[in-house]
mmCIF file of C-alpha atoms in Angstrom:
data_model
loop_
_atom_site.group_PDB
_atom_site.id
_atom_site.type_symbol
_atom_site.label_atom_id
_atom_site.label_comp_id
_atom_site.label_asym_id
_atom_site.label_seq_id
_atom_site.Cartn_x
_atom_site.Cartn_y
_atom_site.Cartn_z
ATOM 1 C CA UNK A 27 0.000 0.000 0.000
ATOM 2 C CA UNK A 28 2.811 2.399 0.878
ATOM 3 C CA UNK A 29 4.537 1.693 -2.461
ATOM 4 C CA UNK A 30 1.276 2.336 -4.344
ATOM 5 C CA UNK A 31 0.838 5.683 -2.581
ATOM 6 C CA UNK A 32 4.364 6.752 -3.523
ATOM 7 C CA UNK A 33 3.787 5.851 -7.176
ATOM 8 C CA UNK A 34 0.509 7.794 -7.274
ATOM 9 C CA UNK A 35 2.100 10.781 -5.519
ATOM 10 C CA UNK A 36 5.068 10.739 -7.936
ATOM 11 C CA UNK A 37 2.788 10.626 -10.970
ATOM 12 C CA UNK A 38 0.726 13.511 -9.616
ATOM 13 C CA UNK A 39 3.825 15.625 -9.055
ATOM 14 C CA UNK A 40 5.218 14.750 -12.503
ATOM 15 C CA UNK A 41 1.984 15.713 -14.243
ATOM 16 C CA UNK A 42 1.667 18.912 -12.189
ATOM 17 C CA UNK A 43 4.561 20.326 -14.259
ATOM 18 C CA UNK A 44 2.584 19.972 -17.493
ATOM 19 C CA UNK A 45 -0.896 21.429 -17.636
ATOM 20 C CA UNK A 46 -3.575 21.950 -20.312
ATOM 21 C CA UNK A 47 -5.143 25.400 -20.377
ATOM 22 C CA UNK A 48 -7.941 26.971 -22.407
ATOM 23 C CA UNK A 49 -7.727 30.043 -24.642
ATOM 24 C CA UNK A 50 -8.832 32.453 -21.902
ATOM 25 C CA UNK A 51 -6.124 31.188 -19.567
ATOM 26 C CA UNK A 52 -3.547 31.418 -22.374
ATOM 27 C CA UNK A 53 -4.432 35.082 -22.926
ATOM 28 C CA UNK A 54 -4.273 35.773 -19.194
ATOM 29 C CA UNK A 55 -0.837 34.163 -18.861
ATOM 30 C CA UNK A 56 0.442 35.850 -22.026
ATOM 31 C CA UNK A 57 -0.535 39.246 -20.569
ATOM 32 C CA UNK A 58 1.644 38.374 -17.572
ATOM 33 C CA UNK A 59 4.604 38.015 -19.944
ATOM 34 C CA UNK A 60 4.635 34.234 -20.246
ATOM 35 C CA UNK A 61 5.918 33.311 -23.721
ATOM 36 C CA UNK A 62 3.785 31.300 -26.135
ATOM 37 C CA UNK A 63 5.433 28.947 -28.640
ATOM 38 C CA UNK A 64 3.781 27.616 -31.796
ATOM 39 C CA UNK A 65 5.510 24.287 -32.452
ATOM 40 C CA UNK A 66 3.781 23.516 -35.763
ATOM 41 C CA UNK A 67 5.414 23.463 -39.206
ATOM 42 C CA UNK A 68 5.831 26.427 -41.572
ATOM 43 C CA UNK A 69 3.115 25.040 -43.860
ATOM 44 C CA UNK A 70 0.698 24.902 -40.912
ATOM 45 C CA UNK A 71 1.584 28.472 -39.950
ATOM 46 C CA UNK A 72 0.862 29.550 -43.497
ATOM 47 C CA UNK A 73 -2.422 27.612 -43.751
ATOM 48 C CA UNK A 74 -4.048 28.534 -40.426
ATOM 49 C CA UNK A 75 -2.046 31.517 -39.167
ATOM 50 C CA UNK A 76 -0.608 31.863 -35.689
ATOM 51 C CA UNK A 77 -1.767 33.337 -32.406
ATOM 52 C CA UNK A 78 -0.726 36.985 -32.211
ATOM 53 C CA UNK A 79 2.449 37.251 -30.138
ATOM 54 C CA UNK A 80 3.332 33.565 -30.475
ATOM 55 C CA UNK A 81 6.910 32.582 -31.212
ATOM 56 C CA UNK A 82 7.328 30.146 -34.085
ATOM 57 C CA UNK A 83 9.522 27.275 -32.889
ATOM 58 C CA UNK A 84 8.990 24.067 -34.844
ATOM 59 C CA UNK A 85 9.662 20.841 -32.917
ATOM 60 C CA UNK A 86 8.765 18.208 -35.526
ATOM 61 C CA UNK A 87 9.383 18.716 -39.230
ATOM 62 C CA UNK A 88 6.859 17.898 -41.977
ATOM 63 C CA UNK A 89 7.985 14.250 -41.888
ATOM 64 C CA UNK A 90 7.520 13.960 -38.118
ATOM 65 C CA UNK A 91 11.200 14.040 -37.220
ATOM 66 C CA UNK A 92 12.122 15.884 -34.032
ATOM 67 C CA UNK A 93 14.657 18.694 -34.316
ATOM 68 C CA UNK A 94 15.435 18.934 -30.623
ATOM 69 C CA UNK A 95 18.677 20.908 -30.947
ATOM 70 C CA UNK A 96 17.133 23.799 -32.880
ATOM 71 C CA UNK A 97 13.979 23.770 -30.766
ATOM 72 C CA UNK A 98 15.955 23.887 -27.520
ATOM 73 C CA UNK A 99 18.297 26.593 -28.815
ATOM 74 C CA UNK A 100 15.400 28.918 -29.556
ATOM 75 C CA UNK A 101 13.499 27.962 -26.394
ATOM 76 C CA UNK A 102 16.620 28.550 -24.281
ATOM 77 C CA UNK A 103 17.168 31.991 -25.792
ATOM 78 C CA UNK A 104 13.772 33.046 -24.381
ATOM 79 C CA UNK A 105 13.127 30.752 -21.399
ATOM 80 C CA UNK A 106 16.283 31.249 -19.323
ATOM 81 C CA UNK A 107 15.434 28.872 -16.473
ATOM 82 C CA UNK A 108 13.658 25.549 -16.087
ATOM 83 C CA UNK A 109 11.560 27.226 -13.389
ATOM 84 C CA UNK A 110 10.133 29.821 -15.812
ATOM 85 C CA UNK A 111 6.678 29.064 -17.243
ATOM 86 C CA UNK A 112 5.879 28.957 -20.953
ATOM 87 C CA UNK A 113 3.054 27.807 -23.214
ATOM 88 C CA UNK A 114 3.206 25.534 -26.258
ATOM 89 C CA UNK A 115 0.571 24.751 -28.858
ATOM 90 C CA UNK A 116 0.229 22.770 -32.070
ATOM 91 C CA UNK A 117 -2.702 21.948 -34.358
ATOM 92 C CA UNK A 118 -4.757 19.601 -32.141
ATOM 93 C CA UNK A 119 -2.653 19.235 -28.946
ATOM 94 C CA UNK A 120 -1.267 15.833 -29.932
ATOM 95 C CA UNK A 121 2.300 17.015 -30.474
ATOM 96 C CA UNK A 122 2.221 19.303 -27.439
ATOM 97 C CA UNK A 123 1.426 16.333 -25.227
ATOM 98 C CA UNK A 124 4.553 14.533 -26.484
ATOM 99 C CA UNK A 125 6.726 17.651 -26.298
ATOM 100 C CA UNK A 126 5.347 18.698 -22.906
ATOM 101 C CA UNK A 127 6.010 15.271 -21.404
ATOM 102 C CA UNK A 128 9.544 15.330 -22.851
ATOM 103 C CA UNK A 129 10.267 18.806 -21.501
ATOM 104 C CA UNK A 130 8.954 18.086 -18.010
ATOM 105 C CA UNK A 131 9.859 14.445 -17.434
ATOM 106 C CA UNK A 132 13.123 14.192 -19.361
ATOM 107 C CA UNK A 133 14.512 17.728 -19.172
ATOM 108 C CA UNK A 134 13.078 18.916 -15.859
ATOM 109 C CA UNK A 135 11.092 22.006 -16.862
ATOM 110 C CA UNK A 136 8.760 22.957 -14.017
ATOM 111 C CA UNK A 137 5.877 24.910 -15.611
ATOM 112 C CA UNK A 138 4.934 23.900 -19.136
ATOM 113 C CA UNK A 139 1.422 24.704 -20.352
ATOM 114 C CA UNK A 140 -0.319 23.534 -23.521
ATOM 115 C CA UNK A 141 -3.335 24.977 -25.294
ATOM 116 C CA UNK A 142 -6.060 22.380 -24.796
ATOM 117 C CA UNK A 143 -7.316 21.260 -28.213
ATOM 118 C CA UNK A 144 -4.518 23.084 -30.033
ATOM 119 C CA UNK A 145 -5.050 25.994 -32.373
ATOM 120 C CA UNK A 146 -7.846 24.199 -34.233
ATOM 121 C CA UNK A 147 -10.163 23.139 -31.400
ATOM 122 C CA UNK A 148 -8.878 25.287 -28.556
ATOM 123 C CA UNK A 149 -8.549 28.589 -30.412
ATOM 124 C CA UNK A 150 -10.107 28.876 -33.883
ATOM 125 C CA UNK A 151 -13.205 26.799 -33.042
ATOM 126 C CA UNK A 152 -13.707 29.006 -29.967
ATOM 127 C CA UNK A 153 -13.905 32.111 -32.163
ATOM 128 C CA UNK A 154 -10.408 33.487 -31.571
ATOM 129 C CA UNK A 155 -8.510 34.959 -34.517
ATOM 130 C CA UNK A 156 -5.087 34.162 -35.883
ATOM 131 C CA UNK A 157 -2.669 36.338 -37.810
ATOM 132 C CA UNK A 158 -0.582 35.507 -40.860
ATOM 133 C CA UNK A 159 3.038 34.739 -39.984
#
């Protein structure tokens, strides 16, 4: 029983570092100066636009290959500490789940947020506008 409790507690703490937020919360956090990263591909940026103020920082290329070095270089130039919060979003929140888990569990970032539903279902479908990149 004690071992089970420790596993549950560990999982809760691990997931506490990565949180899904809605569009209203994203706007609130962005106003507080928390950076927002669009991790989609250039073609996706062109097709659907980006959230105003978002930083384009592709994680996976068009073929699904991760470009961790370039992603981390750009992220590190803006997020100077693993304790600093930031927000990521993709098209439908599938990629952000993978990237968010990687950043929190493997690299130790403490406050990573994702846009629930991504730009399609969490932003555009909610009536929020995008801008052309």
